[in-house]
């Protein structure tokens, strides 16, 4: 059943007024619903706010049927309607728990939702229980929903950080969302920039090592100061940090132990040790087990002497972290198949860092042409560096004395 505006005015002006003054909003809702049910069954009594005409009649809905005399006097009806509306507004004003303005002509009184007033005082216990919705999504499988709402993530994207790689790593995404850009990120970025790290490399560095953002500035400065005390220049430290992003995450004690290990194990001077570490700073970050194993392989399996190992490591530090299987495969082919002695391999250690397939194809091509000569004392000597590092066209024209088409046709036969 639908109520007209007049019905709502009468209901609000009489029993609902006393009910609304009760402190319980639940009681208000129950009484309003009860009044509505009574109103739908029984014709309401006539209690006008002003003196009513004796010839007025009421419909079951509560609408007035005016006589011809009253209908001919619209001013009477308008005045009484205005007076009733003002009376309703006078009673609505104190009802802070009832939003009467949301009532339309098509709404029933039972549909009214009673809300507490924003000016109503509440206790501390109630204030603690209020839950404020967060601006960030509660959970997500990717960082994409957070980028537009998180200043930290948006700034990292502008720096070139690859969030797609970071979100695949455990707990990294939640760590980045919790970081405050001005308190946690900006000071680290300024520190790295002052150190000498190029701005174009900051994105790649943070993609590889986002955990540097959780390190304290005191620890970072202490580790840089230690490296400078070991006579590493600031430019060298910046290059090392760019190549090995995890370098500054390790303590001063670990860095000192690593430098001491390479200096003692290889028998290198302090200057050569700094040179090796600067060119391959991963030596200070990774595990020592592969390095120890490669040193034993070079000494025991390959048969290099101590001074030859020093020369190889100084010239090509990657030999220390190279794959053992690849290293053994290259050495076996160069030494046993190509018949190159240890002294020449130690003289041109870059061959141990080359691609095995390139060495094999070029050697077999020279052998096919009858030009596979690697002894310096023999004519038509071909050094290992020219064999490995020249481009294909120069290798064919200067070393093999053949055309590139001949070499390509030969490769198809392998």
Short mmCIF file of N, CA, C and O in Angstrom, two decimals, residues 212-298:
data_model
loop_
_atom_site.label_atom_id
_atom_site.label_comp_id
_atom_site.label_asym_id
_atom_site.label_seq_id
_atom_site.Cartn_x
_atom_site.Cartn_y
_atom_site.Cartn_z
N UNK A 212 67.27 -3.75 -1.25
CA UNK A 212 68.15 -2.65 -0.83
C UNK A 212 67.32 -1.50 -0.27
O UNK A 212 67.83 -0.68 0.51
N UNK A 213 66.03 -1.43 -0.63
CA UNK A 213 65.16 -0.38 -0.12
C UNK A 213 64.83 -0.58 1.35
O UNK A 213 64.38 0.35 2.01
N UNK A 214 65.03 -1.79 1.87
CA UNK A 214 64.76 -2.06 3.27
C UNK A 214 66.01 -1.92 4.14
O UNK A 214 65.91 -2.04 5.37
N UNK A 215 67.16 -1.71 3.53
CA UNK A 215 68.39 -1.53 4.30
C UNK A 215 68.45 -0.12 4.88
O UNK A 215 67.96 0.83 4.28
N UNK A 216 69.05 0.00 6.04
CA UNK A 216 69.21 1.33 6.64
C UNK A 216 70.35 2.08 5.97
O UNK A 216 71.31 1.48 5.48
N UNK A 217 70.24 3.38 5.95
CA UNK A 217 71.29 4.21 5.33
C UNK A 217 72.61 4.07 6.07
O UNK A 217 73.69 4.14 5.45
N UNK A 218 72.56 3.85 7.38
CA UNK A 218 73.80 3.70 8.14
C UNK A 218 74.58 2.47 7.68
O UNK A 218 75.81 2.52 7.53
N UNK A 219 73.87 1.36 7.45
CA UNK A 219 74.55 0.16 6.98
C UNK A 219 75.12 0.33 5.58
O UNK A 219 76.24 -0.11 5.29
N UNK A 220 74.36 0.97 4.71
CA UNK A 220 74.85 1.20 3.35
C UNK A 220 76.09 2.08 3.34
O UNK A 220 77.06 1.81 2.63
N UNK A 221 76.05 3.13 4.13
CA UNK A 221 77.21 4.03 4.19
C UNK A 221 78.42 3.33 4.81
O UNK A 221 79.56 3.57 4.38
N UNK A 222 78.19 2.47 5.79
CA UNK A 222 79.31 1.74 6.42
C UNK A 222 79.99 0.80 5.42
O UNK A 222 81.22 0.68 5.40
N UNK A 223 79.22 0.13 4.57
CA UNK A 223 79.80 -0.79 3.60
C UNK A 223 80.55 -0.06 2.50
O UNK A 223 81.60 -0.52 2.04
N UNK A 224 80.01 1.06 2.08
CA UNK A 224 80.73 1.86 1.08
C UNK A 224 82.02 2.41 1.68
O UNK A 224 83.07 2.43 1.01
N UNK A 225 81.97 2.84 2.93
CA UNK A 225 83.18 3.36 3.58
C UNK A 225 84.24 2.27 3.71
O UNK A 225 85.44 2.54 3.57
N UNK A 226 83.81 1.03 3.96
CA UNK A 226 84.79 -0.07 4.05
C UNK A 226 85.49 -0.29 2.71
O UNK A 226 86.71 -0.45 2.65
N UNK A 227 84.71 -0.31 1.62
CA UNK A 227 85.32 -0.53 0.31
C UNK A 227 86.28 0.61 -0.05
O UNK A 227 87.34 0.38 -0.63
N UNK A 228 85.90 1.82 0.31
CA UNK A 228 86.81 2.94 0.06
C UNK A 228 88.07 2.82 0.92
O UNK A 228 89.17 3.21 0.48
N UNK A 229 87.93 2.29 2.13
CA UNK A 229 89.11 2.09 2.99
C UNK A 229 90.05 1.05 2.40
O UNK A 229 91.26 1.09 2.66
N UNK A 230 89.51 0.11 1.62
CA UNK A 230 90.33 -0.89 0.92
C UNK A 230 90.85 -0.37 -0.41
O UNK A 230 91.32 -1.14 -1.26
N UNK A 231 90.79 0.96 -0.58
CA UNK A 231 91.33 1.65 -1.75
C UNK A 231 90.56 1.38 -3.04
O UNK A 231 91.11 1.46 -4.13
N UNK A 232 89.28 1.07 -2.90
CA UNK A 232 88.40 1.07 -4.07
C UNK A 232 87.93 2.50 -4.29
O UNK A 232 87.45 3.15 -3.36
N UNK A 233 88.08 2.99 -5.49
CA UNK A 233 87.62 4.34 -5.78
C UNK A 233 86.10 4.39 -5.78
O UNK A 233 85.42 3.36 -5.92
N UNK A 234 85.56 5.60 -5.65
CA UNK A 234 84.11 5.74 -5.63
C UNK A 234 83.51 5.31 -6.97
O UNK A 234 82.44 4.71 -7.01
N UNK A 235 84.22 5.59 -8.05
CA UNK A 235 83.75 5.15 -9.36
C UNK A 235 83.74 3.63 -9.46
O UNK A 235 82.80 3.03 -10.01
N UNK A 236 84.77 2.99 -8.88
CA UNK A 236 84.81 1.52 -8.89
C UNK A 236 83.66 0.94 -8.08
O UNK A 236 83.04 -0.05 -8.47
N UNK A 237 83.36 1.56 -6.93
CA UNK A 237 82.26 1.08 -6.10
C UNK A 237 80.93 1.23 -6.84
O UNK A 237 80.07 0.34 -6.79
N UNK A 238 80.76 2.35 -7.55
CA UNK A 238 79.52 2.55 -8.31
C UNK A 238 79.38 1.50 -9.40
O UNK A 238 78.28 0.96 -9.62
N UNK A 239 80.48 1.17 -10.09
CA UNK A 239 80.44 0.13 -11.13
C UNK A 239 80.13 -1.23 -10.52
O UNK A 239 79.35 -2.02 -11.08
N UNK A 240 80.72 -1.51 -9.38
CA UNK A 240 80.49 -2.80 -8.72
C UNK A 240 79.03 -2.93 -8.28
O UNK A 240 78.42 -4.01 -8.44
N UNK A 241 78.46 -1.87 -7.74
CA UNK A 241 77.07 -1.92 -7.30
C UNK A 241 76.14 -2.08 -8.50
O UNK A 241 75.13 -2.79 -8.43
N UNK A 242 76.46 -1.46 -9.63
CA UNK A 242 75.64 -1.59 -10.83
C UNK A 242 75.69 -3.01 -11.39
O UNK A 242 74.67 -3.55 -11.83
N UNK A 243 76.87 -3.62 -11.35
CA UNK A 243 77.02 -4.98 -11.87
C UNK A 243 76.50 -6.03 -10.90
O UNK A 243 75.97 -7.07 -11.33
N UNK A 244 76.68 -5.79 -9.62
CA UNK A 244 76.24 -6.74 -8.58
C UNK A 244 75.32 -6.01 -7.61
O UNK A 244 75.76 -5.48 -6.59
N UNK A 245 74.00 -5.94 -7.92
CA UNK A 245 73.08 -5.15 -7.08
C UNK A 245 73.01 -5.59 -5.63
O UNK A 245 72.64 -4.80 -4.77
N UNK A 246 73.35 -6.84 -5.33
CA UNK A 246 73.27 -7.33 -3.95
C UNK A 246 74.53 -7.02 -3.14
O UNK A 246 74.61 -7.40 -1.96
N UNK A 247 75.49 -6.35 -3.73
CA UNK A 247 76.76 -6.13 -3.05
C UNK A 247 76.59 -5.41 -1.72
O UNK A 247 77.18 -5.81 -0.70
N UNK A 248 75.79 -4.35 -1.70
CA UNK A 248 75.65 -3.55 -0.49
C UNK A 248 74.70 -4.17 0.53
O UNK A 248 74.49 -3.60 1.60
N UNK A 249 74.11 -5.32 0.22
CA UNK A 249 73.27 -6.00 1.20
C UNK A 249 74.07 -6.87 2.17
O UNK A 249 73.53 -7.35 3.16
N UNK A 250 75.36 -7.07 1.86
CA UNK A 250 76.20 -7.92 2.69
C UNK A 250 76.95 -7.08 3.71
O UNK A 250 77.35 -5.94 3.44
N UNK A 251 77.18 -7.67 4.85
CA UNK A 251 77.83 -6.96 5.95
C UNK A 251 79.29 -6.71 5.65
O UNK A 251 79.88 -7.31 4.74
N UNK A 252 79.89 -5.83 6.44
CA UNK A 252 81.31 -5.52 6.28
C UNK A 252 82.16 -6.76 6.56
O UNK A 252 83.17 -6.99 5.88
N UNK A 253 81.75 -7.57 7.52
CA UNK A 253 82.51 -8.78 7.84
C UNK A 253 82.55 -9.74 6.67
O UNK A 253 83.59 -10.33 6.36
N UNK A 254 81.43 -9.91 5.99
CA UNK A 254 81.40 -10.81 4.83
C UNK A 254 82.28 -10.28 3.70
O UNK A 254 83.03 -11.04 3.08
N UNK A 255 82.19 -8.99 3.42
CA UNK A 255 83.02 -8.41 2.37
C UNK A 255 84.51 -8.58 2.69
O UNK A 255 85.32 -8.89 1.81
N UNK A 256 84.87 -8.39 3.95
CA UNK A 256 86.27 -8.53 4.34
C UNK A 256 86.74 -9.98 4.19
O UNK A 256 87.86 -10.24 3.72
N UNK A 257 85.88 -10.94 4.56
CA UNK A 257 86.25 -12.35 4.41
C UNK A 257 86.42 -12.74 2.95
O UNK A 257 87.35 -13.51 2.61
N UNK A 258 85.58 -12.24 2.08
CA UNK A 258 85.68 -12.58 0.66
C UNK A 258 86.97 -12.01 0.04
O UNK A 258 87.66 -12.71 -0.72
N UNK A 259 87.26 -10.78 0.34
CA UNK A 259 88.48 -10.20 -0.21
C UNK A 259 89.72 -10.95 0.30
O UNK A 259 90.67 -11.20 -0.47
N UNK A 260 89.71 -11.30 1.56
CA UNK A 260 90.83 -12.06 2.10
C UNK A 260 90.96 -13.44 1.47
O UNK A 260 92.07 -13.93 1.23
N UNK A 261 89.83 -14.09 1.16
CA UNK A 261 89.87 -15.41 0.53
C UNK A 261 90.54 -15.35 -0.83
O UNK A 261 91.44 -16.16 -1.14
N UNK A 262 90.16 -14.43 -1.69
CA UNK A 262 90.73 -14.36 -3.04
C UNK A 262 92.20 -13.96 -3.00
O UNK A 262 93.01 -14.46 -3.79
N UNK A 263 92.55 -13.09 -2.09
CA UNK A 263 93.94 -12.68 -2.01
C UNK A 263 94.83 -13.81 -1.54
O UNK A 263 95.95 -14.00 -2.04
N UNK A 264 94.36 -14.61 -0.61
CA UNK A 264 95.17 -15.71 -0.08
C UNK A 264 95.10 -16.97 -0.96
O UNK A 264 96.12 -17.61 -1.21
N UNK A 265 93.91 -17.31 -1.43
CA UNK A 265 93.74 -18.52 -2.21
C UNK A 265 94.44 -18.43 -3.55
O UNK A 265 95.04 -19.42 -4.03
N UNK A 266 94.40 -17.28 -4.18
CA UNK A 266 95.02 -17.13 -5.50
C UNK A 266 96.44 -16.58 -5.41
O UNK A 266 97.16 -16.59 -6.41
N UNK A 267 96.80 -16.11 -4.24
CA UNK A 267 98.14 -15.54 -4.10
C UNK A 267 98.30 -14.24 -4.86
O UNK A 267 99.41 -13.93 -5.34
N UNK A 268 97.24 -13.48 -4.98
CA UNK A 268 97.29 -12.22 -5.72
C UNK A 268 97.65 -11.07 -4.79
O UNK A 268 97.41 -11.12 -3.58
N UNK A 269 98.20 -10.04 -5.39
CA UNK A 269 98.47 -8.82 -4.63
C UNK A 269 97.16 -8.08 -4.39
O UNK A 269 96.12 -8.38 -4.98
N UNK A 270 97.23 -7.08 -3.50
CA UNK A 270 96.02 -6.32 -3.18
C UNK A 270 95.50 -5.59 -4.41
O UNK A 270 94.29 -5.50 -4.64
N UNK A 271 96.41 -5.07 -5.24
CA UNK A 271 95.99 -4.35 -6.44
C UNK A 271 95.31 -5.28 -7.44
O UNK A 271 94.27 -4.94 -8.02
N UNK A 272 95.89 -6.47 -7.67
CA UNK A 272 95.28 -7.41 -8.60
C UNK A 272 93.95 -7.95 -8.06
O UNK A 272 93.03 -8.21 -8.84
N UNK A 273 93.89 -8.11 -6.75
CA UNK A 273 92.62 -8.56 -6.16
C UNK A 273 91.53 -7.52 -6.39
O UNK A 273 90.39 -7.86 -6.75
N UNK A 274 91.85 -6.24 -6.19
CA UNK A 274 90.87 -5.18 -6.45
C UNK A 274 90.48 -5.18 -7.92
O UNK A 274 89.30 -4.98 -8.26
N UNK A 275 91.42 -5.42 -8.81
CA UNK A 275 91.12 -5.42 -10.25
C UNK A 275 90.16 -6.55 -10.61
O UNK A 275 89.20 -6.36 -11.37
N UNK A 276 90.42 -7.75 -10.05
CA UNK A 276 89.56 -8.89 -10.33
C UNK A 276 88.15 -8.67 -9.78
O UNK A 276 87.15 -8.91 -10.47
N UNK A 277 88.07 -8.18 -8.55
CA UNK A 277 86.76 -7.98 -7.92
C UNK A 277 85.99 -6.85 -8.60
O UNK A 277 84.75 -6.93 -8.75
N UNK A 278 86.67 -5.82 -9.04
CA UNK A 278 85.99 -4.72 -9.72
C UNK A 278 85.41 -5.18 -11.04
O UNK A 278 84.29 -4.78 -11.41
N UNK A 279 86.12 -6.02 -11.76
CA UNK A 279 85.62 -6.51 -13.04
C UNK A 279 84.52 -7.55 -12.88
O UNK A 279 83.65 -7.68 -13.75
N UNK A 280 84.56 -8.32 -11.80
CA UNK A 280 83.54 -9.32 -11.54
C UNK A 280 83.13 -9.25 -10.07
O UNK A 280 83.51 -10.09 -9.25
N UNK A 281 82.32 -8.24 -9.71
CA UNK A 281 81.93 -8.08 -8.29
C UNK A 281 81.03 -9.20 -7.77
O UNK A 281 80.82 -9.30 -6.57
N UNK A 282 80.49 -10.04 -8.66
CA UNK A 282 79.68 -11.17 -8.20
C UNK A 282 80.50 -12.14 -7.34
O UNK A 282 79.92 -12.96 -6.63
N UNK A 283 81.81 -12.06 -7.45
CA UNK A 283 82.65 -12.92 -6.62
C UNK A 283 82.45 -12.65 -5.14
O UNK A 283 82.64 -13.53 -4.30
N UNK A 284 82.04 -11.42 -4.79
CA UNK A 284 81.80 -11.07 -3.39
C UNK A 284 80.40 -11.41 -2.93
O UNK A 284 80.11 -11.35 -1.72
N UNK A 285 79.52 -11.79 -3.86
CA UNK A 285 78.11 -12.01 -3.51
C UNK A 285 77.71 -13.48 -3.54
O UNK A 285 76.92 -13.91 -2.71
N UNK A 286 78.25 -14.22 -4.50
CA UNK A 286 77.82 -15.60 -4.67
C UNK A 286 78.48 -16.56 -3.69
O UNK A 286 79.27 -16.18 -2.82
N UNK A 287 78.16 -17.84 -3.88
CA UNK A 287 78.73 -18.88 -3.03
C UNK A 287 80.18 -19.15 -3.41
O UNK A 287 80.58 -19.00 -4.58
N UNK A 288 80.96 -19.56 -2.43
CA UNK A 288 82.38 -19.86 -2.68
C UNK A 288 82.60 -21.29 -3.18
O UNK A 288 83.68 -21.60 -3.67
N UNK A 289 81.61 -22.16 -3.06
CA UNK A 289 81.80 -23.55 -3.43
C UNK A 289 82.11 -23.74 -4.91
O UNK A 289 83.05 -24.47 -5.26
N UNK A 290 81.36 -23.13 -5.85
CA UNK A 290 81.73 -23.27 -7.27
C UNK A 290 83.12 -22.72 -7.58
O UNK A 290 83.83 -23.26 -8.43
N UNK A 291 83.51 -21.66 -6.89
CA UNK A 291 84.83 -21.07 -7.12
C UNK A 291 85.93 -22.02 -6.66
O UNK A 291 86.92 -22.25 -7.38
N UNK A 292 85.75 -22.60 -5.49
CA UNK A 292 86.74 -23.57 -5.00
C UNK A 292 86.82 -24.79 -5.92
O UNK A 292 87.92 -25.30 -6.20
N UNK A 293 85.68 -25.23 -6.43
CA UNK A 293 85.66 -26.40 -7.31
C UNK A 293 86.37 -26.11 -8.62
O UNK A 293 87.15 -26.95 -9.12
N UNK A 294 86.14 -24.94 -9.20
CA UNK A 294 86.81 -24.60 -10.46
C UNK A 294 88.31 -24.45 -10.28
O UNK A 294 89.10 -24.80 -11.18
N UNK A 295 88.72 -23.93 -9.13
CA UNK A 295 90.16 -23.83 -8.88
C UNK A 295 90.80 -25.21 -8.78
O UNK A 295 91.90 -25.44 -9.31
N UNK A 296 90.11 -26.15 -8.14
CA UNK A 296 90.63 -27.51 -8.06
C UNK A 296 90.66 -28.18 -9.43
O UNK A 296 91.59 -28.93 -9.76
N UNK A 297 89.65 -27.92 -10.27
CA UNK A 297 89.60 -28.50 -11.61
C UNK A 297 90.78 -27.98 -12.44
O UNK A 297 91.45 -28.74 -13.16
N UNK A 298 91.03 -26.67 -12.35
CA UNK A 298 92.14 -26.11 -13.13
C UNK A 298 93.49 -26.68 -12.67
O UNK A 298 94.40 -26.87 -13.48
#
